[in-house]
DNA sequence: CTAGTTGCAAATCATTTGCACTTGC
DNA sequence: GCAAGTGCAAATGATTTGCAACTAG
């Protein structure tokens, strides 16, 4: 099934690409940086260069397999594309990331974009806050 | 008045800081990168180092005078803090940035955060799209 | 076979930092 | 005068790229 996804994207089915997909599938609902993935691969005794990880991530994003987020703080993080769009709430203390969806917010965004004459390509709503555990 | 703002933030009133504020005031409703500001200063024959621009921007952000945004694409951009919060819609073709506010979206965000046990620190809603002129 | 991929090392880009010098208060 | 601020150049961290070796189809 992964093989098919890759081919559909016009990408050869290679070991590094499969390994990266595997990492994402083993860590569902996580937001991984290129570095995270690189380390996970090393830990799994899969020798993939960091440069390759970056290349693969870029290709996967272009293919719509994963999505990239630029939260505050240096590096980008990636996650497997879910069926439906969702937004993020990030704890500024512990960097935990949780997801949520809100139909009303989605609808309003569409309306705003239309009113302003834009054709939506993507959208990102990030709430930065302090989570329950960090507030204790 | 700028002088007062700076002093209130515990910052000495220095030439570079005033110059940077000036740039922001001369370019209202713009979203400037550190590089943009640096170039603008050079153009105005004000010799301020790029490192200083970065330092000043960081301090201004900490002081709440300006806000920083991480849109897609390399560098961060800054703008003078408006009285009220607003969100952004960015054209992925021409990089134009427009602002908007939507009370309903704001309210829903508060509710979502509360439900999930977060105390909001900040939030950013970015819609990426193609603007009217770029679609022609 | 051969175009697409990879790994490595070197390059790039945005941003930060160390340090000797300068300037506001 | 002295702590705070500055400029420059060198350091950093994330990501990209050149290139020769490799591999999937």
mmCIF file of C-alpha atoms (C1' of nucleotides) in Angstrom:
data_model
loop_
_atom_site.group_PDB
_atom_site.id
_atom_site.type_symbol
_atom_site.label_atom_id
_atom_site.label_comp_id
_atom_site.label_asym_id
_atom_site.label_seq_id
_atom_site.Cartn_x
_atom_site.Cartn_y
_atom_site.Cartn_z
ATOM 1 C CA UNK A 1 0.000 0.000 0.000
ATOM 2 C CA UNK A 2 2.849 2.362 0.764
ATOM 3 C CA UNK A 3 4.447 1.193 -2.431
ATOM 4 C CA UNK A 4 1.395 2.247 -4.349
ATOM 5 C CA UNK A 5 1.352 5.669 -2.692
ATOM 6 C CA UNK A 6 4.948 6.246 -3.661
ATOM 7 C CA UNK A 7 4.501 5.148 -7.239
ATOM 8 C CA UNK A 8 1.420 7.266 -7.593
ATOM 9 C CA UNK A 9 3.558 10.232 -6.620
ATOM 10 C CA UNK A 10 6.047 9.339 -9.318
ATOM 11 C CA UNK A 11 8.653 8.267 -6.799
ATOM 12 C CA UNK A 12 10.651 5.082 -6.967
ATOM 13 C CA UNK A 13 10.063 2.664 -4.151
ATOM 14 C CA UNK A 14 13.354 2.779 -2.300
ATOM 15 C CA UNK A 15 14.448 1.641 1.101
ATOM 16 C CA UNK A 16 14.975 5.087 2.615
ATOM 17 C CA UNK A 17 11.506 6.216 1.549
ATOM 18 C CA UNK A 18 9.837 3.141 2.950
ATOM 19 C CA UNK A 19 11.778 3.468 6.181
ATOM 20 C CA UNK A 20 10.705 7.071 6.612
ATOM 21 C CA UNK A 21 7.076 6.164 6.016
ATOM 22 C CA UNK A 22 7.467 3.402 8.548
ATOM 23 C CA UNK A 23 8.689 5.844 11.172
ATOM 24 C CA UNK A 24 5.622 7.996 10.638
ATOM 25 C CA UNK A 25 3.340 5.005 10.935
ATOM 26 C CA UNK A 26 5.037 3.813 14.087
ATOM 27 C CA UNK A 27 4.561 7.234 15.658
ATOM 28 C CA UNK A 28 0.998 8.177 14.944
ATOM 29 C CA UNK A 29 -0.243 11.546 16.107
ATOM 30 C CA UNK A 30 3.298 12.789 16.522
ATOM 31 C CA UNK A 31 4.940 15.779 15.010
ATOM 32 C CA UNK A 32 8.425 14.822 13.959
ATOM 33 C CA UNK A 33 11.322 16.980 12.855
ATOM 34 C CA UNK A 34 13.816 15.865 10.235
ATOM 35 C CA UNK A 35 16.291 15.343 13.037
ATOM 36 C CA UNK A 36 13.810 13.190 14.974
ATOM 37 C CA UNK A 37 13.315 10.978 11.968
ATOM 38 C CA UNK A 38 17.024 10.759 11.305
ATOM 39 C CA UNK A 39 17.672 9.659 14.874
ATOM 40 C CA UNK A 40 14.821 7.177 14.804
ATOM 41 C CA UNK A 41 16.298 5.644 11.658
ATOM 42 C CA UNK A 42 19.727 5.389 13.218
ATOM 43 C CA UNK A 43 18.166 3.747 16.242
ATOM 44 C CA UNK A 44 16.509 1.225 13.959
ATOM 45 C CA UNK A 45 19.878 0.460 12.361
ATOM 46 C CA UNK A 46 18.698 1.904 9.081
ATOM 47 C CA UNK A 47 21.510 3.924 7.637
ATOM 48 C CA UNK A 48 19.908 6.881 5.943
ATOM 49 C CA UNK A 49 21.695 10.183 5.583
ATOM 50 C CA UNK A 50 20.192 13.324 7.059
ATOM 51 C CA UNK A 51 20.246 14.955 3.632
ATOM 52 C CA UNK A 52 18.163 12.105 2.294
ATOM 53 C CA UNK A 53 15.679 12.525 5.106
ATOM 54 C CA UNK A 54 15.235 16.147 4.123
ATOM 55 C CA UNK A 55 14.876 15.267 0.456
ATOM 56 C CA UNK A 56 12.359 12.556 1.173
ATOM 57 C CA UNK A 57 10.331 14.826 3.429
ATOM 58 C CA UNK A 58 10.215 17.524 0.778
ATOM 59 C CA UNK A 59 9.072 15.031 -1.832
ATOM 60 C CA UNK A 60 6.456 13.544 0.447
ATOM 61 C CA UNK A 61 5.111 16.965 1.197
ATOM 62 C CA UNK A 62 4.902 17.800 -2.492
ATOM 63 C CA UNK A 63 3.128 14.499 -3.033
ATOM 64 C CA UNK A 64 0.624 15.320 -0.339
ATOM 65 C CA UNK A 65 1.579 12.362 1.832
ATOM 66 C CA UNK A 66 2.707 14.441 4.760
ATOM 67 C CA UNK A 67 2.213 17.999 5.876
ATOM 68 C CA UNK A 68 4.772 20.391 7.225
ATOM 69 C CA UNK A 69 4.315 22.818 10.091
ATOM 70 C CA UNK A 70 6.394 25.774 11.178
ATOM 71 C CA UNK A 71 5.607 26.242 14.819
ATOM 72 C CA UNK A 72 7.600 28.734 16.821
ATOM 73 C CA UNK A 73 11.094 27.468 17.554
ATOM 74 C CA UNK A 74 13.669 26.557 14.973
ATOM 75 C CA UNK A 75 12.785 23.489 13.069
ATOM 76 C CA UNK A 76 9.846 22.360 10.948
ATOM 77 C CA UNK A 77 7.850 19.324 11.957
ATOM 78 C CA UNK A 78 5.968 16.869 9.790
ATOM 79 C CA UNK A 79 3.071 14.473 10.193
ATOM 80 C CA UNK A 80 1.226 12.015 7.997
ATOM 81 C CA UNK A 81 -1.667 13.701 6.265
ATOM 82 C CA UNK A 82 -4.892 12.902 7.971
ATOM 83 C CA UNK A 83 -8.054 12.473 5.932
ATOM 84 C CA UNK A 84 -9.440 15.686 7.325
ATOM 85 C CA UNK A 85 -7.758 18.960 8.098
ATOM 86 C CA UNK A 86 -7.025 19.764 11.704
ATOM 87 C CA UNK A 87 -5.453 22.564 13.679
ATOM 88 C CA UNK A 88 -2.882 22.595 16.448
ATOM 89 C CA UNK A 89 -2.565 23.755 19.994
ATOM 90 C CA UNK A 90 1.006 23.866 21.240
ATOM 91 C CA UNK A 91 2.239 24.109 24.810
ATOM 92 C CA UNK A 92 4.918 26.782 24.976
ATOM 93 C CA UNK A 93 6.444 25.178 28.063
ATOM 94 C CA UNK A 94 6.719 21.502 27.182
ATOM 95 C CA UNK A 95 6.278 21.764 23.395
ATOM 96 C CA UNK A 96 3.496 19.205 23.408
ATOM 97 C CA UNK A 97 1.289 19.413 20.343
ATOM 98 C CA UNK A 98 -2.371 18.454 20.357
ATOM 99 C CA UNK A 99 -4.796 18.536 17.496
ATOM 100 C CA UNK A 100 -8.337 19.714 17.164
ATOM 101 C CA UNK A 101 -10.913 20.548 14.545
ATOM 102 C CA UNK A 102 -13.677 23.046 14.711
ATOM 103 C CA UNK A 103 -16.235 23.096 11.943
ATOM 104 C CA UNK A 104 -17.318 26.622 12.673
ATOM 105 C CA UNK A 105 -13.790 27.998 12.461
ATOM 106 C CA UNK A 106 -13.268 26.153 9.197
ATOM 107 C CA UNK A 107 -16.410 27.586 7.721
ATOM 108 C CA UNK A 108 -15.606 31.124 8.761
ATOM 109 C CA UNK A 109 -12.183 30.832 7.172
ATOM 110 C CA UNK A 110 -13.726 29.888 3.862
ATOM 111 C CA UNK A 111 -16.007 32.872 4.096
ATOM 112 C CA UNK A 112 -13.234 35.279 4.996
ATOM 113 C CA UNK A 113 -11.080 34.062 2.116
ATOM 114 C CA UNK A 114 -13.923 34.339 -0.344
ATOM 115 C CA UNK A 115 -14.797 37.834 0.825
ATOM 116 C CA UNK A 116 -11.201 38.918 0.378
ATOM 117 C CA UNK A 117 -10.968 37.393 -3.064
ATOM 118 C CA UNK A 118 -8.622 34.550 -2.230
ATOM 119 C CA UNK A 119 -8.688 30.962 -3.352
ATOM 120 C CA UNK A 120 -7.528 28.950 -0.339
ATOM 121 C CA UNK A 121 -4.512 26.728 -0.829
ATOM 122 C CA UNK A 122 -3.854 25.888 2.777
ATOM 123 C CA UNK A 123 -4.421 27.265 6.207
ATOM 124 C CA UNK A 124 -2.937 26.849 9.628
ATOM 125 C CA UNK A 125 -4.357 27.817 12.971
ATOM 126 C CA UNK A 126 -1.933 27.480 15.836
ATOM 127 C CA UNK A 127 -2.869 28.272 19.385
ATOM 128 C CA UNK A 128 0.082 28.655 21.727
ATOM 129 C CA UNK A 129 -0.697 28.161 25.367
ATOM 130 C CA UNK A 130 0.257 26.482 28.591
ATOM 131 C CA UNK A 131 -1.165 23.037 29.112
ATOM 132 C CA UNK A 132 -2.772 21.743 32.247
ATOM 133 C CA UNK A 133 0.234 19.804 33.503
ATOM 134 C CA UNK A 134 2.642 22.665 32.926
ATOM 135 C CA UNK A 135 0.420 25.068 34.830
ATOM 136 C CA UNK A 136 0.532 23.068 38.048
ATOM 137 C CA UNK B 1 6.276 59.203 22.287
ATOM 138 C CA UNK B 2 8.571 56.508 20.924
ATOM 139 C CA UNK B 3 11.078 57.515 23.515
ATOM 140 C CA UNK B 4 8.529 56.845 26.203
ATOM 141 C CA UNK B 5 7.678 53.452 24.766
ATOM 142 C CA UNK B 6 11.313 52.454 24.793
ATOM 143 C CA UNK B 7 11.948 53.665 28.311
ATOM 144 C CA UNK B 8 8.845 51.923 29.534
ATOM 145 C CA UNK B 9 10.326 48.716 28.188
ATOM 146 C CA UNK B 10 13.527 49.344 30.112
ATOM 147 C CA UNK B 11 15.484 50.086 26.951
ATOM 148 C CA UNK B 12 17.771 53.005 26.445
ATOM 149 C CA UNK B 13 16.742 55.440 23.764
ATOM 150 C CA UNK B 14 19.405 54.889 21.157
ATOM 151 C CA UNK B 15 19.713 55.853 17.548
ATOM 152 C CA UNK B 16 19.411 52.356 16.081
ATOM 153 C CA UNK B 17 16.272 51.659 18.062
ATOM 154 C CA UNK B 18 14.635 54.894 17.011
ATOM 155 C CA UNK B 19 15.615 54.294 13.398
ATOM 156 C CA UNK B 20 14.060 50.862 13.416
ATOM 157 C CA UNK B 21 10.845 52.195 14.910
ATOM 158 C CA UNK B 22 10.851 54.862 12.246
ATOM 159 C CA UNK B 23 11.058 52.258 9.508
ATOM 160 C CA UNK B 24 8.030 50.494 10.905
ATOM 161 C CA UNK B 25 6.096 53.727 11.085
ATOM 162 C CA UNK B 26 7.005 54.673 7.562
ATOM 163 C CA UNK B 27 5.761 51.323 6.305
ATOM 164 C CA UNK B 28 2.441 50.827 7.999
ATOM 165 C CA UNK B 29 0.563 47.618 7.350
ATOM 166 C CA UNK B 30 3.705 45.971 6.069
ATOM 167 C CA UNK B 31 5.345 42.831 7.223
ATOM 168 C CA UNK B 32 9.077 43.353 7.268
ATOM 169 C CA UNK B 33 11.901 40.882 7.655
ATOM 170 C CA UNK B 34 15.109 41.718 9.475
ATOM 171 C CA UNK B 35 16.794 41.930 6.101
ATOM 172 C CA UNK B 36 14.139 44.330 4.788
ATOM 173 C CA UNK B 37 14.710 46.628 7.728
ATOM 174 C CA UNK B 38 18.460 46.406 7.384
ATOM 175 C CA UNK B 39 18.253 47.378 3.725
ATOM 176 C CA UNK B 40 15.823 50.190 4.455
ATOM 177 C CA UNK B 41 18.242 51.563 7.028
ATOM 178 C CA UNK B 42 21.132 51.401 4.609
ATOM 179 C CA UNK B 43 19.017 53.183 2.039
ATOM 180 C CA UNK B 44 18.322 55.915 4.578
ATOM 181 C CA UNK B 45 22.043 56.284 5.207
ATOM 182 C CA UNK B 46 21.639 55.024 8.733
ATOM 183 C CA UNK B 47 24.477 52.683 9.458
ATOM 184 C CA UNK B 48 23.070 49.980 11.641
ATOM 185 C CA UNK B 49 24.508 46.482 11.665
ATOM 186 C CA UNK B 50 22.334 43.539 10.757
ATOM 187 C CA UNK B 51 23.128 41.944 14.102
ATOM 188 C CA UNK B 52 21.783 45.008 15.846
ATOM 189 C CA UNK B 53 18.624 44.878 13.796
ATOM 190 C CA UNK B 54 18.071 41.338 15.002
ATOM 191 C CA UNK B 55 18.808 42.284 18.595
ATOM 192 C CA UNK B 56 16.490 45.262 18.455
ATOM 193 C CA UNK B 57 13.699 43.224 16.892
ATOM 194 C CA UNK B 58 14.002 40.583 19.593
ATOM 195 C CA UNK B 59 13.856 43.211 22.309
ATOM 196 C CA UNK B 60 10.919 44.979 20.733
ATOM 197 C CA UNK B 61 9.066 41.745 20.497
ATOM 198 C CA UNK B 62 9.763 40.970 24.145
ATOM 199 C CA UNK B 63 8.565 44.457 25.008
ATOM 200 C CA UNK B 64 5.351 43.905 23.099
ATOM 201 C CA UNK B 65 6.006 46.715 20.641
ATOM 202 C CA UNK B 66 6.081 44.482 17.600
ATOM 203 C CA UNK B 67 4.928 40.981 16.814
ATOM 204 C CA UNK B 68 6.764 38.303 14.939
ATOM 205 C CA UNK B 69 5.289 35.921 12.393
ATOM 206 C CA UNK B 70 6.663 32.745 10.897
ATOM 207 C CA UNK B 71 4.900 32.377 7.604
ATOM 208 C CA UNK B 72 6.011 29.715 5.196
ATOM 209 C CA UNK B 73 9.318 30.559 3.555
ATOM 210 C CA UNK B 74 12.577 31.119 5.367
ATOM 211 C CA UNK B 75 12.554 34.285 7.345
ATOM 212 C CA UNK B 76 10.418 35.740 10.097
ATOM 213 C CA UNK B 77 8.565 38.974 9.529
ATOM 214 C CA UNK B 78 7.611 41.654 12.014
ATOM 215 C CA UNK B 79 4.979 44.351 12.285
ATOM 216 C CA UNK B 80 4.073 47.035 14.788
ATOM 217 C CA UNK B 81 1.586 45.705 17.296
ATOM 218 C CA UNK B 82 -1.910 46.839 16.519
ATOM 219 C CA UNK B 83 -4.296 47.578 19.358
ATOM 220 C CA UNK B 84 -6.317 44.486 18.571
ATOM 221 C CA UNK B 85 -5.275 41.061 17.478
ATOM 222 C CA UNK B 86 -5.640 40.169 13.832
ATOM 223 C CA UNK B 87 -4.973 37.238 11.565
ATOM 224 C CA UNK B 88 -3.274 36.952 8.202
ATOM 225 C CA UNK B 89 -4.051 35.799 4.711
ATOM 226 C CA UNK B 90 -0.978 35.340 2.556
ATOM 227 C CA UNK B 91 -0.793 34.989 -1.202
ATOM 228 C CA UNK B 92 1.460 32.051 -2.043
ATOM 229 C CA UNK B 93 2.252 33.508 -5.459
ATOM 230 C CA UNK B 94 3.116 37.124 -4.757
ATOM 231 C CA UNK B 95 3.716 36.889 -0.995
ATOM 232 C CA UNK B 96 1.310 39.732 -0.312
ATOM 233 C CA UNK B 97 0.003 39.729 3.243
ATOM 234 C CA UNK B 98 -3.393 41.064 4.204
ATOM 235 C CA UNK B 99 -4.954 41.212 7.617
ATOM 236 C CA UNK B 100 -8.368 40.402 8.929
ATOM 237 C CA UNK B 101 -10.205 39.819 12.157
ATOM 238 C CA UNK B 102 -13.157 37.628 12.815
ATOM 239 C CA UNK B 103 -14.837 37.801 16.165
ATOM 240 C CA UNK B 104 -16.449 34.408 15.835
ATOM 241 C CA UNK B 105 -13.174 32.673 15.101
ATOM 242 C CA UNK B 106 -11.587 34.409 18.070
ATOM 243 C CA UNK B 107 -14.354 33.292 20.366
ATOM 244 C CA UNK B 108 -14.229 29.699 19.194
ATOM 245 C CA UNK B 109 -10.503 29.605 19.792
ATOM 246 C CA UNK B 110 -10.978 30.655 23.382
ATOM 247 C CA UNK B 111 -13.534 27.934 23.824
ATOM 248 C CA UNK B 112 -11.375 25.259 22.215
ATOM 249 C CA UNK B 113 -8.417 26.194 24.393
ATOM 250 C CA UNK B 114 -10.489 26.174 27.545
ATOM 251 C CA UNK B 115 -12.009 22.806 26.679
ATOM 252 C CA UNK B 116 -8.569 21.338 26.139
ATOM 253 C CA UNK B 117 -7.242 22.752 29.385
ATOM 254 C CA UNK B 118 -4.926 25.358 27.911
ATOM 255 C CA UNK B 119 -4.314 28.907 28.978
ATOM 256 C CA UNK B 120 -3.816 30.853 25.742
ATOM 257 C CA UNK B 121 -0.561 32.746 25.369
ATOM 258 C CA UNK B 122 -0.827 33.568 21.713
ATOM 259 C CA UNK B 123 -2.446 32.333 18.573
ATOM 260 C CA UNK B 124 -1.897 32.648 14.875
ATOM 261 C CA UNK B 125 -4.268 31.887 12.049
ATOM 262 C CA UNK B 126 -2.701 31.984 8.627
ATOM 263 C CA UNK B 127 -4.640 31.348 5.482
ATOM 264 C CA UNK B 128 -2.488 30.678 2.432
ATOM 265 C CA UNK B 129 -4.169 31.282 -0.884
ATOM 266 C CA UNK B 130 -3.969 32.886 -4.258
ATOM 267 C CA UNK B 131 -5.111 36.444 -4.445
ATOM 268 C CA UNK B 132 -7.355 37.939 -7.070
ATOM 269 C CA UNK B 133 -4.627 39.567 -9.138
ATOM 270 C CA UNK B 134 -2.458 36.438 -9.157
ATOM 271 C CA UNK B 135 -5.366 34.310 -10.346
ATOM 272 C CA UNK B 136 -5.917 36.289 -13.524
ATOM 273 C "C1'" DC C 1 20.944 0.144 -19.204
ATOM 274 C "C1'" DT C 2 19.967 4.660 -17.199
ATOM 275 C "C1'" DA C 3 17.255 7.987 -14.973
ATOM 276 C "C1'" DG C 4 16.226 8.535 -10.440
ATOM 277 C "C1'" DT C 5 18.378 8.116 -5.706
ATOM 278 C "C1'" DT C 6 21.570 8.203 -2.201
ATOM 279 C "C1'" DG C 7 25.460 9.545 1.039
ATOM 280 C "C1'" DC C 8 28.747 12.500 2.207
ATOM 281 C "C1'" DA C 9 30.871 16.778 2.628
ATOM 282 C "C1'" DA C 10 30.738 21.349 1.523
ATOM 283 C "C1'" DA C 11 27.647 25.312 0.781
ATOM 284 C "C1'" DT C 12 23.865 28.355 2.035
ATOM 285 C "C1'" DC C 13 20.558 31.011 4.742
ATOM 286 C "C1'" DA C 14 18.666 33.016 8.718
ATOM 287 C "C1'" DT C 15 19.889 34.121 13.091
ATOM 288 C "C1'" DT C 16 22.965 34.411 17.270
ATOM 289 C "C1'" DT C 17 27.033 35.388 19.875
ATOM 290 C "C1'" DG C 18 31.859 36.902 21.543
ATOM 291 C "C1'" DC C 19 34.336 40.772 22.122
ATOM 292 C "C1'" DA C 20 36.478 45.270 21.909
ATOM 293 C "C1'" DC C 21 34.592 49.729 21.308
ATOM 294 C "C1'" DT C 22 30.997 53.435 21.960
ATOM 295 C "C1'" DT C 23 27.209 55.977 23.948
ATOM 296 C "C1'" DG C 24 23.159 57.255 26.814
ATOM 297 C "C1'" DC C 25 21.937 58.787 31.368
ATOM 298 C "C1'" DG D 1 31.903 56.731 34.637
ATOM 299 C "C1'" DC D 2 29.799 52.680 33.765
ATOM 300 C "C1'" DA D 3 26.347 49.666 32.468
ATOM 301 C "C1'" DA D 4 23.900 49.110 28.413
ATOM 302 C "C1'" DG D 5 24.192 49.092 23.517
ATOM 303 C "C1'" DT D 6 26.648 48.527 19.107
ATOM 304 C "C1'" DG D 7 29.411 46.769 14.998
ATOM 305 C "C1'" DC D 8 31.911 43.400 13.080
ATOM 306 C "C1'" DA D 9 33.315 38.957 12.233
ATOM 307 C "C1'" DA D 10 33.070 34.433 13.516
ATOM 308 C "C1'" DA D 11 29.860 30.716 15.280
ATOM 309 C "C1'" DT D 12 25.600 28.257 15.083
ATOM 310 C "C1'" DG D 13 21.658 25.485 13.578
ATOM 311 C "C1'" DA D 14 18.540 24.139 10.072
ATOM 312 C "C1'" DT D 15 18.258 22.973 5.566
ATOM 313 C "C1'" DT D 16 20.093 22.530 0.680
ATOM 314 C "C1'" DT D 17 23.141 21.190 -2.950
ATOM 315 C "C1'" DG D 18 27.188 19.235 -5.863
ATOM 316 C "C1'" DC D 19 28.853 15.160 -7.163
ATOM 317 C "C1'" DA D 20 30.400 10.486 -7.632
ATOM 318 C "C1'" DA D 21 28.670 6.007 -6.442
ATOM 319 C "C1'" DC D 22 24.427 3.028 -6.462
ATOM 320 C "C1'" DT D 23 19.856 0.800 -7.544
ATOM 321 C "C1'" DA D 24 15.029 0.201 -9.054
ATOM 322 C "C1'" DG D 25 12.455 -0.723 -13.054
#
